[in-house]
Coordinates of C-alpha atoms in Angstrom, one line a residue:
M287 CA 37.9 -4.8 22.5
T288 CA 39.9 -1.9 21.0
V289 CA 40.3 -1.8 17.2
N290 CA 43.2 0.1 15.6
P291 CA 42.4 2.3 12.7
V292 CA 43.3 0.9 9.3
S293 CA 42.6 4.0 7.2
N294 CA 43.0 7.8 7.5
D295 CA 39.3 8.4 7.1
P296 CA 37.5 10.2 10.0
P297 CA 36.0 7.6 12.4
L298 CA 32.4 7.8 11.2
L299 CA 33.2 7.7 7.5
A300 CA 35.6 4.8 8.1
V301 CA 32.9 2.8 9.8
L302 CA 30.4 3.5 7.0
K303 CA 33.0 2.1 4.6
G304 CA 33.2 -1.1 6.6
E305 CA 35.9 -0.5 9.2
R306 CA 35.2 -1.3 12.8
R307 CA 36.2 1.3 15.5
D308 CA 35.9 1.0 19.3
P309 CA 34.7 3.2 20.8
P310 CA 32.1 3.5 18.0
P311 CA 31.6 6.8 16.3
V312 CA 28.4 8.6 17.2
W313 CA 25.9 11.1 16.0
L314 CA 22.2 11.5 16.9
M315 CA 19.3 12.0 14.6
R316 CA 17.8 15.5 15.1
Q317 CA 20.9 16.4 17.1
A318 CA 20.6 19.9 15.8
G319 CA 17.4 21.3 17.0
R320 CA 14.9 22.3 19.6
Y321 CA 16.1 20.4 22.7
L322 CA 19.1 22.8 22.7
P323 CA 18.6 26.3 24.3
E324 CA 21.0 27.9 21.7
Y325 CA 18.7 26.6 18.9
R326 CA 15.6 28.0 20.6
A327 CA 17.3 31.4 21.0
L328 CA 18.3 31.5 17.3
R329 CA 14.8 30.4 16.2
A330 CA 13.2 33.1 18.3
E331 CA 15.5 35.7 16.6
K332 CA 15.1 34.4 13.1
G333 CA 11.4 33.4 13.0
G334 CA 9.9 30.3 11.5
F335 CA 11.4 26.9 10.7
L336 CA 11.6 27.4 7.0
E337 CA 13.2 30.8 7.5
L338 CA 16.0 29.0 9.3
V339 CA 16.3 26.1 6.8
Y340 CA 16.7 28.5 3.8
D341 CA 19.1 30.9 5.6
A342 CA 22.5 29.2 5.0
D343 CA 24.2 31.1 7.7
A344 CA 21.6 30.2 10.3
A345 CA 21.3 26.6 9.2
A346 CA 25.0 26.1 9.3
E347 CA 25.2 27.6 12.8
I348 CA 22.4 25.2 13.9
T349 CA 24.2 22.2 12.4
L350 CA 27.3 23.1 14.3
Q351 CA 25.7 23.8 17.7
P352 CA 25.6 20.2 19.0
L353 CA 29.1 19.5 17.9
R354 CA 30.4 22.3 20.1
R355 CA 28.5 20.9 23.1
F356 CA 29.1 17.2 22.7
G357 CA 31.8 16.5 20.1
M358 CA 29.8 14.3 17.7
D359 CA 31.6 12.4 15.0
G360 CA 29.1 13.5 12.4
A361 CA 27.4 16.8 11.5
I362 CA 24.0 16.2 10.1
L363 CA 22.6 18.9 7.8
F364 CA 19.9 21.0 9.5
S365 CA 17.1 20.8 7.0
D366 CA 13.9 18.8 6.5
I367 CA 12.9 15.9 4.2
L368 CA 10.0 18.0 2.8
I369 CA 12.4 20.3 1.0
V370 CA 12.1 17.8 -1.9
P371 CA 8.3 18.2 -2.5
H372 CA 8.7 22.0 -1.9
G373 CA 11.4 22.0 -4.6
M374 CA 9.1 20.0 -6.8
G375 CA 6.4 22.7 -6.6
Q376 CA 4.2 22.0 -3.6
G377 CA 3.6 24.8 -1.1
L378 CA 5.1 24.0 2.3
T379 CA 4.2 25.6 5.7
F380 CA 5.0 24.7 9.3
G381 CA 2.2 26.1 11.4
P382 CA 2.5 26.3 15.2
G383 CA 1.5 22.9 16.7
E384 CA 0.2 21.7 13.3
G385 CA 3.2 20.0 11.8
P386 CA 4.1 20.4 8.1
Q387 CA 1.4 21.1 5.5
L388 CA 1.8 20.6 1.8
S389 CA -0.5 22.1 -0.8
P390 CA -2.2 21.2 -2.9
P391 CA -2.5 17.6 -1.7
L392 CA -2.2 15.1 -4.5
S393 CA -4.7 12.4 -3.4
D394 CA -6.4 12.8 -6.9
G395 CA -3.1 11.6 -8.5
K396 CA -2.7 14.7 -10.6
F397 CA 1.0 15.3 -10.4
A398 CA 1.6 17.1 -13.6
Q399 CA 0.6 20.4 -12.1
L400 CA 3.8 20.7 -10.1
E401 CA 6.3 23.3 -11.2
P402 CA 9.8 22.5 -9.8
N403 CA 12.0 25.4 -8.4
P404 CA 15.6 24.3 -8.0
E405 CA 16.4 27.5 -6.1
Y406 CA 15.2 25.9 -2.9
F407 CA 17.9 23.2 -3.3
R408 CA 20.7 25.6 -4.0
K409 CA 20.1 27.2 -0.6
I410 CA 20.6 23.8 1.0
Y411 CA 23.8 23.2 -0.9
A412 CA 25.1 26.5 0.4
T413 CA 24.5 25.3 4.0
V414 CA 26.4 22.1 3.3
A415 CA 29.3 24.0 1.9
K416 CA 29.4 26.4 4.9
V417 CA 29.3 23.5 7.4
R418 CA 31.9 21.4 5.6
A419 CA 34.3 24.4 5.5
A420 CA 33.9 24.9 9.3
L421 CA 34.3 21.2 10.3
D422 CA 37.3 19.7 11.9
P423 CA 38.7 17.0 9.5
S424 CA 37.9 14.3 12.1
V425 CA 34.1 15.0 11.7
T426 CA 32.1 13.6 8.8
M427 CA 29.6 15.8 7.0
L428 CA 26.2 14.0 6.5
G429 CA 23.6 15.0 4.0
F430 CA 20.1 13.4 3.7
A431 CA 16.8 13.2 2.0
G432 CA 13.5 11.4 2.5
S433 CA 13.0 8.1 0.8
P434 CA 10.4 8.1 -2.1
W435 CA 7.6 6.3 -0.2
T436 CA 7.8 8.6 2.9
I437 CA 7.9 11.7 0.7
A438 CA 5.0 10.5 -1.4
T439 CA 2.9 10.0 1.8
Y440 CA 3.2 13.7 2.6
M441 CA 2.7 14.8 -1.0
V442 CA -0.5 12.8 -1.5
A443 CA -2.2 13.6 1.9
G444 CA -0.7 17.1 2.3
H445 CA 0.3 16.3 5.8
G446 CA 1.6 13.5 8.1
S447 CA -0.6 10.7 9.3
K448 CA -0.5 7.7 11.6
D449 CA -1.3 5.0 9.0
Q450 CA -0.7 6.8 5.6
A451 CA -4.2 5.5 4.5
E452 CA -4.7 8.0 1.7
T453 CA -1.4 7.2 0.0
R454 CA -1.8 3.5 0.5
R455 CA -5.3 3.7 -1.1
L456 CA -3.9 5.5 -4.1
A457 CA -1.1 3.1 -4.5
Y458 CA -3.6 0.2 -4.6
K459 CA -6.2 2.0 -6.7
D460 CA -3.9 3.5 -9.3
P461 CA -0.4 1.9 -9.1
V462 CA 0.5 3.3 -12.6
A463 CA -0.1 6.9 -11.5
F464 CA 1.5 6.3 -8.1
Q465 CA 4.6 4.8 -9.8
A466 CA 4.9 7.9 -11.9
L467 CA 5.0 10.0 -8.7
I468 CA 7.6 7.7 -7.2
D469 CA 9.7 7.9 -10.3
R470 CA 9.7 11.6 -10.2
I471 CA 10.7 11.7 -6.6
V472 CA 13.5 9.2 -7.3
Q473 CA 14.9 11.5 -10.0
V474 CA 14.7 14.6 -7.9
T475 CA 16.2 12.9 -4.9
V476 CA 19.2 11.6 -6.8
D477 CA 19.9 15.1 -8.1
Y478 CA 19.3 16.6 -4.7
L479 CA 21.6 14.2 -2.9
S480 CA 24.2 14.5 -5.7
G481 CA 24.1 18.3 -5.2
Q482 CA 24.7 17.9 -1.4
I483 CA 27.7 15.6 -2.1
E484 CA 29.1 18.1 -4.6
A485 CA 28.8 20.8 -2.0
G486 CA 30.7 18.7 0.6
A487 CA 28.6 15.9 2.1
Q488 CA 30.8 12.8 2.7
A489 CA 27.9 10.4 3.3
V490 CA 24.1 10.6 3.0
Q491 CA 21.1 9.1 4.7
L492 CA 17.8 8.1 3.2
F493 CA 15.0 8.5 5.8
D494 CA 12.0 6.2 5.2
S495 CA 10.1 7.2 8.3
W496 CA 6.8 5.5 7.3
A497 CA 8.1 2.3 5.8
G498 CA 6.5 0.3 8.6
T499 CA 2.9 0.6 7.4
L500 CA 3.3 -1.4 4.2
S501 CA 2.6 -5.1 3.6
P502 CA 5.6 -7.2 2.4
A503 CA 4.7 -6.9 -1.3
Q504 CA 4.0 -3.2 -1.1
F505 CA 7.2 -2.8 0.9
E506 CA 9.2 -4.4 -1.9
R507 CA 7.6 -2.2 -4.6
W508 CA 7.4 1.2 -2.8
V509 CA 10.4 1.0 -0.4
V510 CA 13.0 -1.5 -1.7
A511 CA 12.8 -0.9 -5.4
P512 CA 12.9 3.0 -5.3
T513 CA 15.7 2.9 -2.8
A514 CA 17.7 0.5 -4.9
D515 CA 17.1 2.9 -7.9
I516 CA 18.4 5.9 -6.0
V517 CA 21.4 4.0 -4.6
G518 CA 22.3 2.6 -8.1
R519 CA 22.2 6.0 -9.7
L520 CA 24.1 7.7 -6.9
M521 CA 26.8 5.0 -7.0
V522 CA 27.4 5.8 -10.7
R523 CA 27.9 9.5 -9.9
H524 CA 29.6 9.2 -6.5
P525 CA 31.0 5.7 -6.0
D526 CA 33.0 6.5 -2.9
V527 CA 30.2 8.1 -0.9
P528 CA 28.5 5.8 1.6
I529 CA 24.7 5.7 1.7
I530 CA 22.8 4.9 4.9
G531 CA 19.3 3.5 4.6
F532 CA 16.9 4.0 7.5
P533 CA 13.5 2.2 6.9
K534 CA 11.8 2.9 10.3
G535 CA 9.4 0.2 11.3
A536 CA 10.6 -2.3 8.7
G537 CA 10.9 -5.1 11.4
A538 CA 11.6 -8.5 9.8
K539 CA 11.6 -6.9 6.4
L540 CA 14.9 -5.2 7.3
A541 CA 16.9 -8.2 6.1
A542 CA 15.5 -7.9 2.6
Y543 CA 16.0 -4.2 2.6
A544 CA 19.7 -4.6 3.5
A545 CA 20.3 -7.3 0.9
E546 CA 18.4 -5.8 -2.0
T547 CA 18.7 -2.0 -1.9
G548 CA 22.5 -1.8 -2.2
V549 CA 22.8 0.7 0.7
D550 CA 26.2 0.7 2.4
A551 CA 24.8 0.8 6.0
V552 CA 21.5 0.2 7.6
G553 CA 19.9 2.3 10.4
L554 CA 18.0 0.4 13.0
D555 CA 15.0 1.8 14.9
E556 CA 14.5 1.2 18.6
T557 CA 12.1 -1.8 18.0
I558 CA 14.9 -3.9 16.4
D559 CA 16.6 -6.4 18.6
P560 CA 20.4 -5.6 18.1
A561 CA 21.3 -9.3 18.5
W562 CA 18.7 -10.3 15.9
A563 CA 20.0 -7.6 13.5
D564 CA 23.6 -8.8 13.9
A565 CA 22.5 -12.4 13.1
M566 CA 20.3 -11.5 10.1
L567 CA 22.0 -8.7 8.3
P568 CA 24.8 -9.4 5.8
E569 CA 28.1 -10.2 7.4
G570 CA 30.3 -7.1 7.8
M571 CA 27.6 -4.6 6.8
P572 CA 27.8 -1.5 9.0
V573 CA 24.8 -0.8 11.2
Q574 CA 23.6 2.4 12.9
G575 CA 21.5 2.8 16.0
N576 CA 19.5 2.0 17.9
L577 CA 19.1 3.6 21.4
D578 CA 15.4 4.3 22.3
P579 CA 15.1 8.1 22.5
L580 CA 13.0 7.6 25.7
A581 CA 15.8 5.7 27.3
L582 CA 18.0 8.8 26.8
I583 CA 15.3 10.8 28.5
A584 CA 15.1 8.4 31.4
G585 CA 18.9 8.4 31.9
G586 CA 20.5 6.5 34.7
E587 CA 20.5 2.7 34.8
A588 CA 18.0 2.5 31.9
L589 CA 20.4 4.4 29.6
E590 CA 23.5 2.7 30.8
S591 CA 22.1 -0.9 30.3
A592 CA 20.7 0.0 26.9
V593 CA 24.0 1.4 25.7
T594 CA 25.9 -1.7 27.0
R595 CA 23.4 -4.1 25.3
I596 CA 23.6 -2.3 21.9
R597 CA 27.4 -2.1 21.9
A598 CA 27.8 -5.8 23.0
A599 CA 25.5 -7.0 20.2
F600 CA 27.7 -5.3 17.6
D601 CA 31.1 -6.1 19.2
T602 CA 32.5 -7.5 15.9
R603 CA 30.5 -5.5 13.4
P604 CA 31.1 -2.0 12.1
H605 CA 28.8 0.1 14.2
V606 CA 27.7 3.8 14.3
F607 CA 26.0 4.5 17.6
N608 CA 22.8 6.5 17.2
L609 CA 19.3 6.7 18.4
G610 CA 16.5 4.6 17.0
H611 CA 14.8 7.8 15.9
G612 CA 15.1 11.5 16.4
I613 CA 16.1 13.1 19.8
V614 CA 13.0 14.2 21.7
L615 CA 12.3 17.9 22.7
D616 CA 12.4 17.3 26.5
T617 CA 15.7 15.4 26.5
P618 CA 17.9 16.6 29.3
I619 CA 21.2 18.0 28.2
A620 CA 22.9 16.2 31.1
H621 CA 21.7 12.8 29.8
V622 CA 23.2 13.5 26.4
E623 CA 26.5 14.4 28.1
H624 CA 26.3 11.2 30.1
L625 CA 25.7 9.2 26.9
F626 CA 28.9 10.6 25.4
E627 CA 30.8 9.7 28.6
L628 CA 29.6 6.1 28.3
L629 CA 30.4 5.9 24.6
R630 CA 34.0 7.2 24.9
K631 CA 34.9 4.2 27.0
P632 CA 36.1 1.0 25.3
L633 CA 33.6 -1.9 25.6

């Protein structure tokens, strides 16, 4: 099925606005990063991760690297979701093999001690502007931020965790204080995403990486409601900029998320059955995803059958092809090349 364009927007942006394209536009979460030898070389030259993120020239170069190799339809800003708590006043480090560390952790609920520093955000805006200026008009510039629940889990615990127990305990024990933190994150995130859009981002994504650990009632309060707040405020400022919501692990709660948050498109992780999503999500709503990153590592028949299954499930729906989560470090370059060969063919 080949669909003729009905707008002059670049393919990815057109699909996020509700237009179906075949072949589908494609970008990959974490497409700019450590699986690429050119990234590893630049990081060895420049030093640590944050040094790269806050160096607009280096971050722009990293953002553009995968486009030169593979010809993605979207350029995703090279940055990190924890720039928001860093900009809100928490210390942020990335130790070798340790993952990110935020200090001080806020498990005691004392958030007033944070002293925001907007200078961190201005460095990110500079990267967005540099990338947008370098992009071919056919490529869409994507900005992003973490969703409030996921950001709060890091801020409260001071690090990532498998079950977000410290944050969930605080949310149950003192929901008033936790709501205050969520509200602060919402406001900062709206301003931060608005700044990215003003610098050149044409669409933005909200990453809720830890949405899957919440009960339905807690999901409604700490994922759906804050996301709807962000979307509503951004729509007032930038009504023509699509917003992708990605609540990883939402499972059956994804339908409520899609219906209630107001996002323009929904990202699907690899655990979501594409056929189920097509049946349950609002008619005509663009979807993004949802190839298992490990199928990309496996390659061959596993990759080819997964790609065919995903595309067939969304053969009448606006669809952005992507992974179900970020690309993995040991992903073979040849498998990514093969993925793009598969995707450039009509279904």
